[in-house]
Coordinates of C-alpha atoms in Angstrom, one line a residue:
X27 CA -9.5 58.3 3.7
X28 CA -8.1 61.9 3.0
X29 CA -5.4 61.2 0.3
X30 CA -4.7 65.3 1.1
X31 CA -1.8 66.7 3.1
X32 CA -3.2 66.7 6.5
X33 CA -0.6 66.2 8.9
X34 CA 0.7 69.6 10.7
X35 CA 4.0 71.1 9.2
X36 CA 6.3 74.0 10.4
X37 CA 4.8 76.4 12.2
X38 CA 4.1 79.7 10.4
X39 CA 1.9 80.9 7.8
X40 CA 1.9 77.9 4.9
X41 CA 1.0 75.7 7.1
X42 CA 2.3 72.0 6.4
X43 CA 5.4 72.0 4.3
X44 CA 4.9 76.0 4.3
X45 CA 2.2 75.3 1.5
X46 CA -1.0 77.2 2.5
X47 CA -4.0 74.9 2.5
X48 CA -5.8 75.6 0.0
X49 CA -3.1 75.6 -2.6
X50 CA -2.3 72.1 -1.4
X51 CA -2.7 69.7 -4.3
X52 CA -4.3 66.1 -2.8
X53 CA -2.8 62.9 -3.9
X54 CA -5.5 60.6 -5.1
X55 CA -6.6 57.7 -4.1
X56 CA -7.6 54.0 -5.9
X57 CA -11.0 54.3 -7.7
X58 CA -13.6 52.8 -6.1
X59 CA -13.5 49.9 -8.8
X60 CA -10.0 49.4 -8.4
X61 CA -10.0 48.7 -4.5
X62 CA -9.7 45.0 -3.3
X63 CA -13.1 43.7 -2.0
X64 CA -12.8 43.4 1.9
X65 CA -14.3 39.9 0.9
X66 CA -11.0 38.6 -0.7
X67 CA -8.9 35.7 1.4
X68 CA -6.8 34.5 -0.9
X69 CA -4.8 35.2 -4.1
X70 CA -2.8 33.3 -7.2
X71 CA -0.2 34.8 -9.5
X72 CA 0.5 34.4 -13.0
X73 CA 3.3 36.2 -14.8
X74 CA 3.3 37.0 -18.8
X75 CA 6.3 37.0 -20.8
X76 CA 7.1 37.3 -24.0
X77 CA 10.1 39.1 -26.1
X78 CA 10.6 42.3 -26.7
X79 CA 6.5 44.2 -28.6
X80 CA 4.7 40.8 -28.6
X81 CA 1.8 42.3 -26.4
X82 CA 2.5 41.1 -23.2
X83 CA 0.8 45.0 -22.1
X84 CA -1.9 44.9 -24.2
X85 CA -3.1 41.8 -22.8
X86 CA -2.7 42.7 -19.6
X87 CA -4.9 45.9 -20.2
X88 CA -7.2 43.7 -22.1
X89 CA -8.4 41.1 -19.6
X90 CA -7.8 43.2 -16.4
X91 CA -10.7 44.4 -14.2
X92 CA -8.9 46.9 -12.7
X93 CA -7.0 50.0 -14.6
X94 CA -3.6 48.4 -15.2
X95 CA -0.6 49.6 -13.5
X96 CA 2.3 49.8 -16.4
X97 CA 5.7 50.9 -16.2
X98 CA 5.9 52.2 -19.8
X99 CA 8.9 54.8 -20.7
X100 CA 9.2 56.2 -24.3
X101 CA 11.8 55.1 -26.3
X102 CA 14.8 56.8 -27.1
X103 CA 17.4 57.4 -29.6
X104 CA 19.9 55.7 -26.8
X105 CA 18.5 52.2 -26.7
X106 CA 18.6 52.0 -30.8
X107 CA 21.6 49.7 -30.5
X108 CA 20.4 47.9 -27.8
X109 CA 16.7 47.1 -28.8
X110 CA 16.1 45.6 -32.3
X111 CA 13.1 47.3 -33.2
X112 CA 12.7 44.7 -36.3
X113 CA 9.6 43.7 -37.1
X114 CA 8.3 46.1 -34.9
X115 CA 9.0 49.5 -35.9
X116 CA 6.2 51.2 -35.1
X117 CA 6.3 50.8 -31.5
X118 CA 7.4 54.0 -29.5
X119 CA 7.3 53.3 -25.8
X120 CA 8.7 49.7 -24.0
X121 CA 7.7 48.4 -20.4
X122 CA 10.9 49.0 -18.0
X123 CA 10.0 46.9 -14.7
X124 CA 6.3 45.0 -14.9
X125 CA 2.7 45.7 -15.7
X126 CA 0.1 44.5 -13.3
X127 CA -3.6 43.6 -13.6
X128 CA -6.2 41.8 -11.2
X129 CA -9.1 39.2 -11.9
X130 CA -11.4 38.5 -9.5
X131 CA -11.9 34.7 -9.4
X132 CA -15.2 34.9 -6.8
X133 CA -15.7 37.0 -4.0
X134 CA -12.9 35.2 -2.3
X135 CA -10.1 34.5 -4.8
X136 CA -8.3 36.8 -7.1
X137 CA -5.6 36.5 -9.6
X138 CA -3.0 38.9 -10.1
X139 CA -1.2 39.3 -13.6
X140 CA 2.3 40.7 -14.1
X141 CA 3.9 40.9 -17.4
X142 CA 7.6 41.1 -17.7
X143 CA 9.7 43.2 -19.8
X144 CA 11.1 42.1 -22.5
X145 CA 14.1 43.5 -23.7
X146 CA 16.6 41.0 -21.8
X147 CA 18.8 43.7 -20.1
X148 CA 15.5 43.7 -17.9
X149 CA 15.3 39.9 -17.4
X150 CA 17.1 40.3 -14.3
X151 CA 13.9 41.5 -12.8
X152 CA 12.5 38.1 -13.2
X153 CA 13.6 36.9 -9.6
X154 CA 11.0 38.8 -8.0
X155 CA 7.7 38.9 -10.8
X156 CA 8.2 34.9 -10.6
X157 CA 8.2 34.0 -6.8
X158 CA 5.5 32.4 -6.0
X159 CA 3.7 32.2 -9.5
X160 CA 1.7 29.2 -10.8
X161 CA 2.6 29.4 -14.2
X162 CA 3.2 31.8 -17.1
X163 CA 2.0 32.7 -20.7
X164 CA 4.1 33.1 -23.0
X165 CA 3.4 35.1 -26.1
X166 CA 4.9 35.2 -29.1
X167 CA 5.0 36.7 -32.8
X168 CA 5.1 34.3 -35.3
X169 CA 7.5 37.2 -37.3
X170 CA 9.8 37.0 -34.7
X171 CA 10.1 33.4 -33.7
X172 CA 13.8 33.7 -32.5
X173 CA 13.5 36.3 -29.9
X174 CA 11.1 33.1 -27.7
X175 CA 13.6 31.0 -27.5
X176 CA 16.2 32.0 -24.8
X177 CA 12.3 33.0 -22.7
X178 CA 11.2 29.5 -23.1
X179 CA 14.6 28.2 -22.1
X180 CA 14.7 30.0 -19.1
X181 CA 11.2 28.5 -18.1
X182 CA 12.2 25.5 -18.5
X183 CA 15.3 26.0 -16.4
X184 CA 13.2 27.3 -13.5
X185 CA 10.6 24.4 -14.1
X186 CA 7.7 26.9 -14.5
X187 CA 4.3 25.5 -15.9
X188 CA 3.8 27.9 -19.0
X189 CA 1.5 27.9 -21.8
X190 CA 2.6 29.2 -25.2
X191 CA 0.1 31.9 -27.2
X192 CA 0.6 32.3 -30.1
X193 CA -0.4 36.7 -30.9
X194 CA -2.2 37.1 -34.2
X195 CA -0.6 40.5 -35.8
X196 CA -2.4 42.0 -38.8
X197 CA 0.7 41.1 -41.1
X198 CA 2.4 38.0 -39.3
X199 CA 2.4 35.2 -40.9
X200 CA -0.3 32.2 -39.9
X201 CA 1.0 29.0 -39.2
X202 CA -0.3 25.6 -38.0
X203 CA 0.2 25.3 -34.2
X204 CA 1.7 21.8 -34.5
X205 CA 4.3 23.5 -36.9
X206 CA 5.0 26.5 -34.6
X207 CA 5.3 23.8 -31.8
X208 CA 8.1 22.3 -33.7
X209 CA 9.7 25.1 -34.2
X210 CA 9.8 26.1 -30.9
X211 CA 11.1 22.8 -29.8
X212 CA 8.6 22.3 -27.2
X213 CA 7.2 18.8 -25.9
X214 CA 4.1 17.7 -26.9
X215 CA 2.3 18.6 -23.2
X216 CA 3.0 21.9 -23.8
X217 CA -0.1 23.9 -24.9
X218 CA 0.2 26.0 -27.9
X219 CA -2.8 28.3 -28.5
X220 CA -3.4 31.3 -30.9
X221 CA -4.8 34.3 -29.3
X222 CA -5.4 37.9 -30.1
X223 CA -4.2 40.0 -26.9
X224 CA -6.2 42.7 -27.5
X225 CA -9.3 40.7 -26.8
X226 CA -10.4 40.3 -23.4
X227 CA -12.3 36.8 -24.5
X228 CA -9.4 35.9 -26.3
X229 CA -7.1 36.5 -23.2
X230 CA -9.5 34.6 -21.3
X231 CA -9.2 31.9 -22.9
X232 CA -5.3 31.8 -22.5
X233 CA -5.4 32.2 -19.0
X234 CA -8.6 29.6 -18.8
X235 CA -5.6 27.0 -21.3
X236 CA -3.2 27.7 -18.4
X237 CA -5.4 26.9 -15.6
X238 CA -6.7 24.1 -16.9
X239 CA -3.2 22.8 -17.8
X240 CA -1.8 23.3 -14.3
X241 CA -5.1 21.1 -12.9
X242 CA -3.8 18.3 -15.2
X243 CA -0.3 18.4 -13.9
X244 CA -1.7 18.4 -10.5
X245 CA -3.8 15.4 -11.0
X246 CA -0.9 13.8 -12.8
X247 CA 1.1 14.5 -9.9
X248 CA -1.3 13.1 -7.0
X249 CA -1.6 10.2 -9.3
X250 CA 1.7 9.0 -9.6
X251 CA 2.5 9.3 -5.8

């Protein structure tokens, strides 16, 4: 397909949009790894959530086939008293509507990934990233415990499957999982993993936790009916 502006314009000398041809600049296309095999018939969701620089991008970079579609703005000198940058001071640019990556299951099934923003004047966004989702992952930094909680409540609220991962930072503290699990105040069904989200095996594995947790809540489901 011509990605190009092709269609006639205006009459006169420029030509479409009075932009002679050869000056027109072409729009391009998906790369060829990026397009959806023709073979594909089905597809699940899972969304990614997390608070405000946990690394809800960076694992959706890490475990995506398919370049990442991000909606990352730089930060500005406006949202200083909006966004607590504690803990996380380094960080110069913030997602704004949703990230988006692809795994292709088999030559059949894919899943997509979104990951949420997380700053919560953007949680209203929610409504539309969740519909239809399995399940979620929620990440978290063991530095900044608190910003999880209101997340993990409004999971709960929906009643949507999530596992929590627990993002190993160079200078966060480590705790035990069982600890962070009481900390968090979540049920003992709930899987708690660590992770590092820059690691496409160690994303994996998060996603493979979530999937596998969602088969047992099925099966416990088909069981008790």
């Amino acid at each position: 397909m011509d990605y190009g502006i092709s269609e006639p314009g205006p009459r006169g000398r420029g030509g479409a949009y009075g932009v002679p041809a050869a000056e027109r600049t072409a729009i391009p296309g998906p790369r060829a790894q990026d397009v959806l095999p023709a073979s594909a018939a089905a597809a699940v969701k899972i969304v990614i959530v997390g608070g405000f620089g946990v690394g809800k991008t960076t694992m959706v970079h890490a475990v995506s086939e398919i370049r990442p579609l991000t909606t990352e703005e730089t930060m500005t000198q406006a949202s200083e008293d909006v966004d607590s940058v504690t803990g996380v001071e380094r960080k110069t640019e913030t997602t704004v509507a949703m990230d988006f990556g692809r795994i292709s299951i088999n030559d059949r099934l894919v899943l997509y990934l979104f990951g949420t923003p997380g700053q919560e004047r953007f949680w209203f966004l929610w409504n539309g990233l969740f519909d239809g989702a399995l399940g979620a992952v929620v990440l978290v930094d063991t530095r900044r415990l608190e910003v999880s909680f209101d997340i993990i409540g409004r999971l709960e609220e929906r009643g949507m499957p999530f596992v929590v991962a627990v993002n190993a930072f160079p200078d966060a503290p480590t705790h035990e999982l069982a600890e962070l699990r009481d900390a968090l105040d979540l049920p003992e069904w709930v899987p708690v993993v660590g992770c590092d989200a820059r690691s496409r095996a160690s994303s994996r594995d998060v996603l493979l936790e979530l999937t596998r947790y969602l088969h047992a809540m099925t099966l416990a489901d088909s069981e008790a009916r």
